[in-house]
Amino acid sequence: MVLDVSPNGRLALWFGFAGLLAPAIVFFIDMTLRGSPSRLPFYASSTFINCMSAVSYAFMACGLGYVDNEGRAIYVVRGVDWLLTSPFLLWELCLLSGCSPAQTLKLIILDVLMTVSGTFGGIVPRGAMSWCMWSVAMAFFVPLIWDIVTKLHDSAAKKAGPDALETFHELAFLTVGMWCLRPLVWVLTTGLDWMSPDIEAILYALLDIMTKSGFGMLLVFSHDAMDQASWVAQEGRVLLRDFSASRSE
């Protein structure tokens, strides 16, 4: 028999679905009413993140998207959700900070490798192999977080406007804080099996709502920050174009 969430756990998953879909609708409406071309990438990204996560929660609430790992239901669809949405969160942070495309790509690659490793850690046979995969995921996680709090912070301090800098600090603090709790939840649930699937569902739902809905709310209603970040990105593209033109002459 598979140890899966109870009706109370399913209620938590539906709560996660609502807590992610409702902000996505708000983002879309605000984009339609007040979205300018310079703000469109942020609106589109935030709307996609929440819609994608809402779909994954609908799957989980319906009892779909999991594998049976030695009697415990492991929701692979959650890992797929993070794989598809976390890079967009990082891209938004990088755009706010004004960091280079190379730095952005580095963070996204680290994130993808971390997510894939962590997801495999949940579906491989529990024990030494799962802890090994979790350790691999942490090996990518640590430099990812380090770059957010150091290199992205330094870039924002140099390039971002005052509103973009303030918003970046809020979003970086939220992202780092929530993401640092995810490995702990994995250890207490999938790793050590100390918590029930219901508690796991509740904790991940709260983390996802804070990380995605909270992140999006702070971002899309910071119109001046989005405008300043778009201006920095435009200036960077102009400099890159001029540099490429000078090299070709």
mmCIF file of C-alpha atoms in Angstrom:
data_model
loop_
_atom_site.group_PDB
_atom_site.id
_atom_site.type_symbol
_atom_site.label_atom_id
_atom_site.label_comp_id
_atom_site.label_asym_id
_atom_site.label_seq_id
_atom_site.Cartn_x
_atom_site.Cartn_y
_atom_site.Cartn_z
ATOM 1 C CA MET A 1 0.000 0.000 0.000
ATOM 2 C CA VAL A 2 1.323 3.437 -0.960
ATOM 3 C CA LEU A 3 1.547 5.991 1.846
ATOM 4 C CA ASP A 4 -0.094 9.002 0.195
ATOM 5 C CA VAL A 5 -1.811 12.146 1.412
ATOM 6 C CA SER A 6 -5.115 11.876 3.253
ATOM 7 C CA PRO A 7 -8.179 14.018 2.443
ATOM 8 C CA ASN A 8 -6.649 16.714 4.661
ATOM 9 C CA GLY A 9 -3.464 16.566 2.614
ATOM 10 C CA ARG A 10 -5.457 16.853 -0.602
ATOM 11 C CA LEU A 11 -7.140 19.921 0.853
ATOM 12 C CA ALA A 12 -3.680 21.432 1.393
ATOM 13 C CA LEU A 13 -2.809 20.679 -2.238
ATOM 14 C CA TRP A 14 -5.994 22.361 -3.448
ATOM 15 C CA PHE A 15 -5.116 25.297 -1.217
ATOM 16 C CA GLY A 16 -1.753 25.426 -2.967
ATOM 17 C CA PHE A 17 -3.551 25.330 -6.328
ATOM 18 C CA ALA A 18 -5.763 28.288 -5.375
ATOM 19 C CA GLY A 19 -2.897 30.188 -3.774
ATOM 20 C CA LEU A 20 -0.938 29.967 -7.025
ATOM 21 C CA LEU A 21 -3.708 30.373 -9.607
ATOM 22 C CA ALA A 22 -5.389 33.427 -8.055
ATOM 23 C CA PRO A 23 -2.219 35.579 -8.188
ATOM 24 C CA ALA A 24 -1.610 34.439 -11.773
ATOM 25 C CA ILE A 25 -5.021 35.849 -12.706
ATOM 26 C CA VAL A 26 -4.148 39.078 -10.877
ATOM 27 C CA PHE A 27 -0.828 39.306 -12.738
ATOM 28 C CA PHE A 28 -2.574 38.818 -16.071
ATOM 29 C CA ILE A 29 -5.232 41.443 -15.342
ATOM 30 C CA ASP A 30 -2.634 43.971 -14.177
ATOM 31 C CA MET A 31 -0.564 43.232 -17.287
ATOM 32 C CA THR A 32 -3.608 43.886 -19.463
ATOM 33 C CA LEU A 33 -4.489 47.132 -17.702
ATOM 34 C CA ARG A 34 -1.097 48.650 -16.900
ATOM 35 C CA GLY A 35 1.523 46.544 -18.620
ATOM 36 C CA SER A 36 3.937 48.441 -20.845
ATOM 37 C CA PRO A 37 6.295 46.741 -23.325
ATOM 38 C CA SER A 38 9.206 47.223 -20.907
ATOM 39 C CA ARG A 39 7.292 45.438 -18.142
ATOM 40 C CA LEU A 40 5.885 42.632 -20.282
ATOM 41 C CA PRO A 41 8.759 40.147 -19.654
ATOM 42 C CA PHE A 42 8.213 40.362 -15.889
ATOM 43 C CA TYR A 43 4.438 40.010 -16.161
ATOM 44 C CA ALA A 44 4.666 37.116 -18.600
ATOM 45 C CA SER A 45 7.278 35.299 -16.536
ATOM 46 C CA SER A 46 5.408 35.693 -13.245
ATOM 47 C CA THR A 47 2.122 34.606 -14.833
ATOM 48 C CA PHE A 48 3.743 31.522 -16.369
ATOM 49 C CA ILE A 49 5.424 30.562 -13.088
ATOM 50 C CA ASN A 50 2.180 30.609 -11.140
ATOM 51 C CA CYS A 51 0.084 28.960 -13.857
ATOM 52 C CA MET A 52 2.604 26.143 -14.269
ATOM 53 C CA SER A 53 2.746 25.554 -10.512
ATOM 54 C CA ALA A 54 -1.039 25.664 -10.230
ATOM 55 C CA VAL A 55 -1.293 22.936 -12.869
ATOM 56 C CA SER A 56 1.187 20.765 -10.957
ATOM 57 C CA TYR A 57 -0.818 21.203 -7.748
ATOM 58 C CA ALA A 58 -4.003 20.232 -9.566
ATOM 59 C CA PHE A 59 -2.258 17.028 -10.685
ATOM 60 C CA MET A 60 -1.118 16.258 -7.132
ATOM 61 C CA ALA A 61 -4.510 17.081 -5.619
ATOM 62 C CA CYS A 62 -6.088 14.611 -8.054
ATOM 63 C CA GLY A 63 -3.631 11.896 -6.993
ATOM 64 C CA LEU A 64 -1.587 12.027 -10.190
ATOM 65 C CA GLY A 65 2.082 12.526 -10.958
ATOM 66 C CA TYR A 66 3.700 10.384 -8.270
ATOM 67 C CA VAL A 67 5.788 7.235 -8.079
ATOM 68 C CA ASP A 68 5.761 4.582 -5.373
ATOM 69 C CA ASN A 69 9.151 4.579 -3.689
ATOM 70 C CA GLU A 70 9.189 1.769 -1.136
ATOM 71 C CA GLY A 71 5.650 2.490 0.002
ATOM 72 C CA ARG A 72 5.767 6.306 0.005
ATOM 73 C CA ALA A 73 4.264 8.465 -2.725
ATOM 74 C CA ILE A 74 6.908 10.739 -4.247
ATOM 75 C CA TYR A 75 5.385 13.453 -6.418
ATOM 76 C CA VAL A 76 7.678 13.722 -9.431
ATOM 77 C CA VAL A 77 5.390 16.384 -10.890
ATOM 78 C CA ARG A 78 6.617 18.731 -8.148
ATOM 79 C CA GLY A 79 10.172 18.337 -9.411
ATOM 80 C CA VAL A 80 9.010 18.956 -12.986
ATOM 81 C CA ASP A 81 7.265 22.107 -11.791
ATOM 82 C CA TRP A 82 10.435 23.395 -10.116
ATOM 83 C CA LEU A 83 12.493 22.481 -13.172
ATOM 84 C CA LEU A 84 10.262 24.607 -15.402
ATOM 85 C CA THR A 85 9.617 27.560 -13.083
ATOM 86 C CA SER A 86 12.746 28.143 -10.980
ATOM 87 C CA PRO A 87 14.851 29.304 -13.966
ATOM 88 C CA PHE A 88 12.308 32.044 -14.612
ATOM 89 C CA LEU A 89 12.519 33.191 -10.993
ATOM 90 C CA LEU A 90 16.281 33.387 -11.314
ATOM 91 C CA TRP A 91 16.017 35.175 -14.661
ATOM 92 C CA GLU A 92 13.824 37.842 -13.061
ATOM 93 C CA LEU A 93 16.325 38.298 -10.230
ATOM 94 C CA CYS A 94 19.171 38.564 -12.714
ATOM 95 C CA LEU A 95 17.277 41.090 -14.809
ATOM 96 C CA LEU A 96 16.642 43.229 -11.732
ATOM 97 C CA SER A 97 20.294 43.065 -10.705
ATOM 98 C CA GLY A 98 21.595 43.945 -14.175
ATOM 99 C CA CYS A 99 24.070 41.052 -14.127
ATOM 100 C CA SER A 100 25.678 39.693 -17.277
ATOM 101 C CA PRO A 101 24.046 37.049 -19.510
ATOM 102 C CA ALA A 102 26.901 34.700 -18.601
ATOM 103 C CA GLN A 103 26.079 35.005 -14.882
ATOM 104 C CA THR A 104 22.396 34.450 -15.619
ATOM 105 C CA LEU A 105 23.156 31.312 -17.619
ATOM 106 C CA LYS A 106 25.430 30.004 -14.865
ATOM 107 C CA LEU A 107 22.696 30.335 -12.234
ATOM 108 C CA ILE A 108 20.090 28.678 -14.439
ATOM 109 C CA ILE A 109 22.414 25.747 -15.190
ATOM 110 C CA LEU A 110 23.146 25.296 -11.475
ATOM 111 C CA ASP A 111 19.432 25.406 -10.739
ATOM 112 C CA VAL A 112 18.563 22.822 -13.399
ATOM 113 C CA LEU A 113 21.276 20.443 -12.214
ATOM 114 C CA MET A 114 20.208 20.914 -8.596
ATOM 115 C CA THR A 115 16.534 20.263 -9.368
ATOM 116 C CA VAL A 116 17.200 17.193 -11.502
ATOM 117 C CA SER A 117 19.535 15.714 -8.862
ATOM 118 C CA GLY A 118 17.077 16.396 -6.052
ATOM 119 C CA THR A 119 14.188 14.874 -7.990
ATOM 120 C CA PHE A 120 16.181 11.722 -8.707
ATOM 121 C CA GLY A 121 17.049 11.629 -5.009
ATOM 122 C CA GLY A 122 13.366 11.115 -4.311
ATOM 123 C CA ILE A 123 12.703 8.360 -6.839
ATOM 124 C CA VAL A 124 15.837 6.209 -6.565
ATOM 125 C CA PRO A 125 15.819 3.445 -3.919
ATOM 126 C CA ARG A 126 15.774 5.051 -0.502
ATOM 127 C CA GLY A 127 18.973 4.863 1.477
ATOM 128 C CA ALA A 128 22.544 5.516 0.400
ATOM 129 C CA MET A 129 21.639 6.254 -3.215
ATOM 130 C CA SER A 130 18.956 8.818 -2.357
ATOM 131 C CA TRP A 131 21.266 10.589 0.109
ATOM 132 C CA CYS A 132 24.007 10.581 -2.509
ATOM 133 C CA MET A 133 21.729 12.309 -5.017
ATOM 134 C CA TRP A 134 20.627 14.793 -2.347
ATOM 135 C CA SER A 135 24.299 15.580 -1.653
ATOM 136 C CA VAL A 136 24.880 16.145 -5.378
ATOM 137 C CA ALA A 137 21.921 18.528 -5.422
ATOM 138 C CA MET A 138 23.410 20.407 -2.457
ATOM 139 C CA ALA A 139 26.715 20.682 -4.305
ATOM 140 C CA PHE A 140 24.884 22.723 -6.947
ATOM 141 C CA PHE A 141 22.647 24.490 -4.428
ATOM 142 C CA VAL A 142 25.418 26.079 -2.337
ATOM 143 C CA PRO A 143 27.159 27.978 -5.182
ATOM 144 C CA LEU A 144 23.752 28.983 -6.530
ATOM 145 C CA ILE A 145 22.758 30.633 -3.261
ATOM 146 C CA TRP A 146 26.261 32.078 -2.846
ATOM 147 C CA ASP A 147 26.101 33.798 -6.219
ATOM 148 C CA ILE A 148 22.682 35.285 -5.430
ATOM 149 C CA VAL A 149 23.836 36.851 -2.171
ATOM 150 C CA THR A 150 27.230 37.983 -3.490
ATOM 151 C CA LYS A 151 27.557 38.456 -7.246
ATOM 152 C CA LEU A 152 23.960 39.425 -7.947
ATOM 153 C CA HIS A 153 23.977 41.729 -4.931
ATOM 154 C CA ASP A 154 27.173 43.419 -6.122
ATOM 155 C CA SER A 155 25.775 43.811 -9.620
ATOM 156 C CA ALA A 156 22.544 45.329 -8.315
ATOM 157 C CA ALA A 157 24.454 47.761 -6.096
ATOM 158 C CA LYS A 158 26.404 49.004 -9.131
ATOM 159 C CA LYS A 159 23.801 48.970 -11.902
ATOM 160 C CA ALA A 160 20.266 48.909 -10.532
ATOM 161 C CA GLY A 161 18.232 52.021 -9.900
ATOM 162 C CA PRO A 162 17.024 52.735 -6.359
ATOM 163 C CA ASP A 163 13.620 51.082 -6.798
ATOM 164 C CA ALA A 164 15.058 48.091 -8.639
ATOM 165 C CA LEU A 165 17.724 47.693 -5.951
ATOM 166 C CA GLU A 166 15.164 47.759 -3.140
ATOM 167 C CA THR A 167 12.936 45.252 -4.914
ATOM 168 C CA PHE A 168 15.920 43.031 -5.686
ATOM 169 C CA HIS A 169 16.893 42.921 -2.011
ATOM 170 C CA GLU A 170 13.348 41.957 -0.996
ATOM 171 C CA LEU A 171 13.060 39.246 -3.638
ATOM 172 C CA ALA A 172 16.561 37.871 -3.072
ATOM 173 C CA PHE A 173 15.917 37.631 0.682
ATOM 174 C CA LEU A 174 12.593 35.880 0.073
ATOM 175 C CA THR A 175 14.038 33.471 -2.502
ATOM 176 C CA VAL A 176 17.107 32.509 -0.500
ATOM 177 C CA GLY A 177 15.105 32.068 2.696
ATOM 178 C CA MET A 178 12.406 29.886 1.151
ATOM 179 C CA TRP A 179 14.820 27.860 -0.981
ATOM 180 C CA CYS A 180 17.005 27.089 2.038
ATOM 181 C CA LEU A 181 13.994 25.473 3.720
ATOM 182 C CA ARG A 182 13.349 23.077 0.830
ATOM 183 C CA PRO A 183 16.333 20.772 1.542
ATOM 184 C CA LEU A 184 15.305 20.647 5.198
ATOM 185 C CA VAL A 185 11.779 19.549 4.250
ATOM 186 C CA TRP A 186 13.268 16.873 1.962
ATOM 187 C CA VAL A 187 15.430 15.554 4.801
ATOM 188 C CA LEU A 188 12.519 15.366 7.250
ATOM 189 C CA THR A 189 10.089 13.793 4.764
ATOM 190 C CA THR A 190 11.609 11.844 1.875
ATOM 191 C CA GLY A 191 15.018 11.396 3.494
ATOM 192 C CA LEU A 192 14.261 10.332 7.063
ATOM 193 C CA ASP A 193 10.519 9.679 6.751
ATOM 194 C CA TRP A 194 9.921 11.565 10.004
ATOM 195 C CA MET A 195 6.925 13.504 8.683
ATOM 196 C CA SER A 196 3.736 12.282 7.061
ATOM 197 C CA PRO A 197 2.805 13.027 3.447
ATOM 198 C CA ASP A 198 0.153 15.427 4.772
ATOM 199 C CA ILE A 199 2.739 17.551 6.583
ATOM 200 C CA GLU A 200 4.965 17.367 3.507
ATOM 201 C CA ALA A 201 2.111 18.631 1.315
ATOM 202 C CA ILE A 202 1.373 21.497 3.703
ATOM 203 C CA LEU A 203 5.002 22.595 3.984
ATOM 204 C CA TYR A 204 5.708 22.502 0.262
ATOM 205 C CA ALA A 205 2.443 24.321 -0.493
ATOM 206 C CA LEU A 206 3.345 27.134 1.892
ATOM 207 C CA LEU A 207 6.875 27.366 0.497
ATOM 208 C CA ASP A 208 5.649 27.426 -3.095
ATOM 209 C CA ILE A 209 3.031 30.092 -2.389
ATOM 210 C CA MET A 210 5.590 32.286 -0.622
ATOM 211 C CA THR A 211 8.302 31.724 -3.224
ATOM 212 C CA LYS A 212 6.128 32.167 -6.314
ATOM 213 C CA SER A 213 2.987 34.104 -5.427
ATOM 214 C CA GLY A 214 4.778 36.277 -2.875
ATOM 215 C CA PHE A 215 7.683 36.826 -5.266
ATOM 216 C CA GLY A 216 5.349 37.742 -8.109
ATOM 217 C CA MET A 217 3.267 40.121 -6.009
ATOM 218 C CA LEU A 218 6.331 42.009 -4.829
ATOM 219 C CA LEU A 219 7.669 42.221 -8.370
ATOM 220 C CA VAL A 220 4.716 43.035 -10.622
ATOM 221 C CA PHE A 221 3.422 45.799 -8.368
ATOM 222 C CA SER A 222 6.872 47.432 -8.263
ATOM 223 C CA HIS A 223 6.363 49.239 -11.553
ATOM 224 C CA ASP A 224 9.290 51.640 -11.129
ATOM 225 C CA ALA A 225 11.595 48.713 -10.374
ATOM 226 C CA MET A 226 10.528 46.898 -13.548
ATOM 227 C CA ASP A 227 11.025 50.060 -15.607
ATOM 228 C CA GLN A 228 14.506 50.609 -14.175
ATOM 229 C CA ALA A 229 15.495 46.979 -14.734
ATOM 230 C CA SER A 230 14.294 47.147 -18.336
ATOM 231 C CA TRP A 231 16.307 50.329 -18.882
ATOM 232 C CA VAL A 232 19.461 48.655 -17.535
ATOM 233 C CA ALA A 233 18.881 45.637 -19.799
ATOM 234 C CA GLN A 234 18.365 47.910 -22.810
ATOM 235 C CA GLU A 235 21.575 49.798 -22.068
ATOM 236 C CA GLY A 236 23.426 46.490 -21.791
ATOM 237 C CA ARG A 237 22.143 45.373 -25.180
ATOM 238 C CA VAL A 238 23.261 48.670 -26.740
ATOM 239 C CA LEU A 239 26.750 48.311 -25.259
ATOM 240 C CA LEU A 240 26.981 44.708 -26.442
ATOM 241 C CA ARG A 241 25.865 45.708 -29.942
ATOM 242 C CA ASP A 242 28.410 48.543 -30.081
ATOM 243 C CA PHE A 243 31.160 46.240 -28.843
ATOM 244 C CA SER A 244 30.320 43.608 -31.455
ATOM 245 C CA ALA A 245 30.264 46.249 -34.173
ATOM 246 C CA SER A 246 33.677 47.568 -33.138
ATOM 247 C CA ARG A 247 35.168 44.066 -33.182
ATOM 248 C CA SER A 248 33.860 43.393 -36.696
ATOM 249 C CA GLU A 249 35.359 46.601 -38.200
#
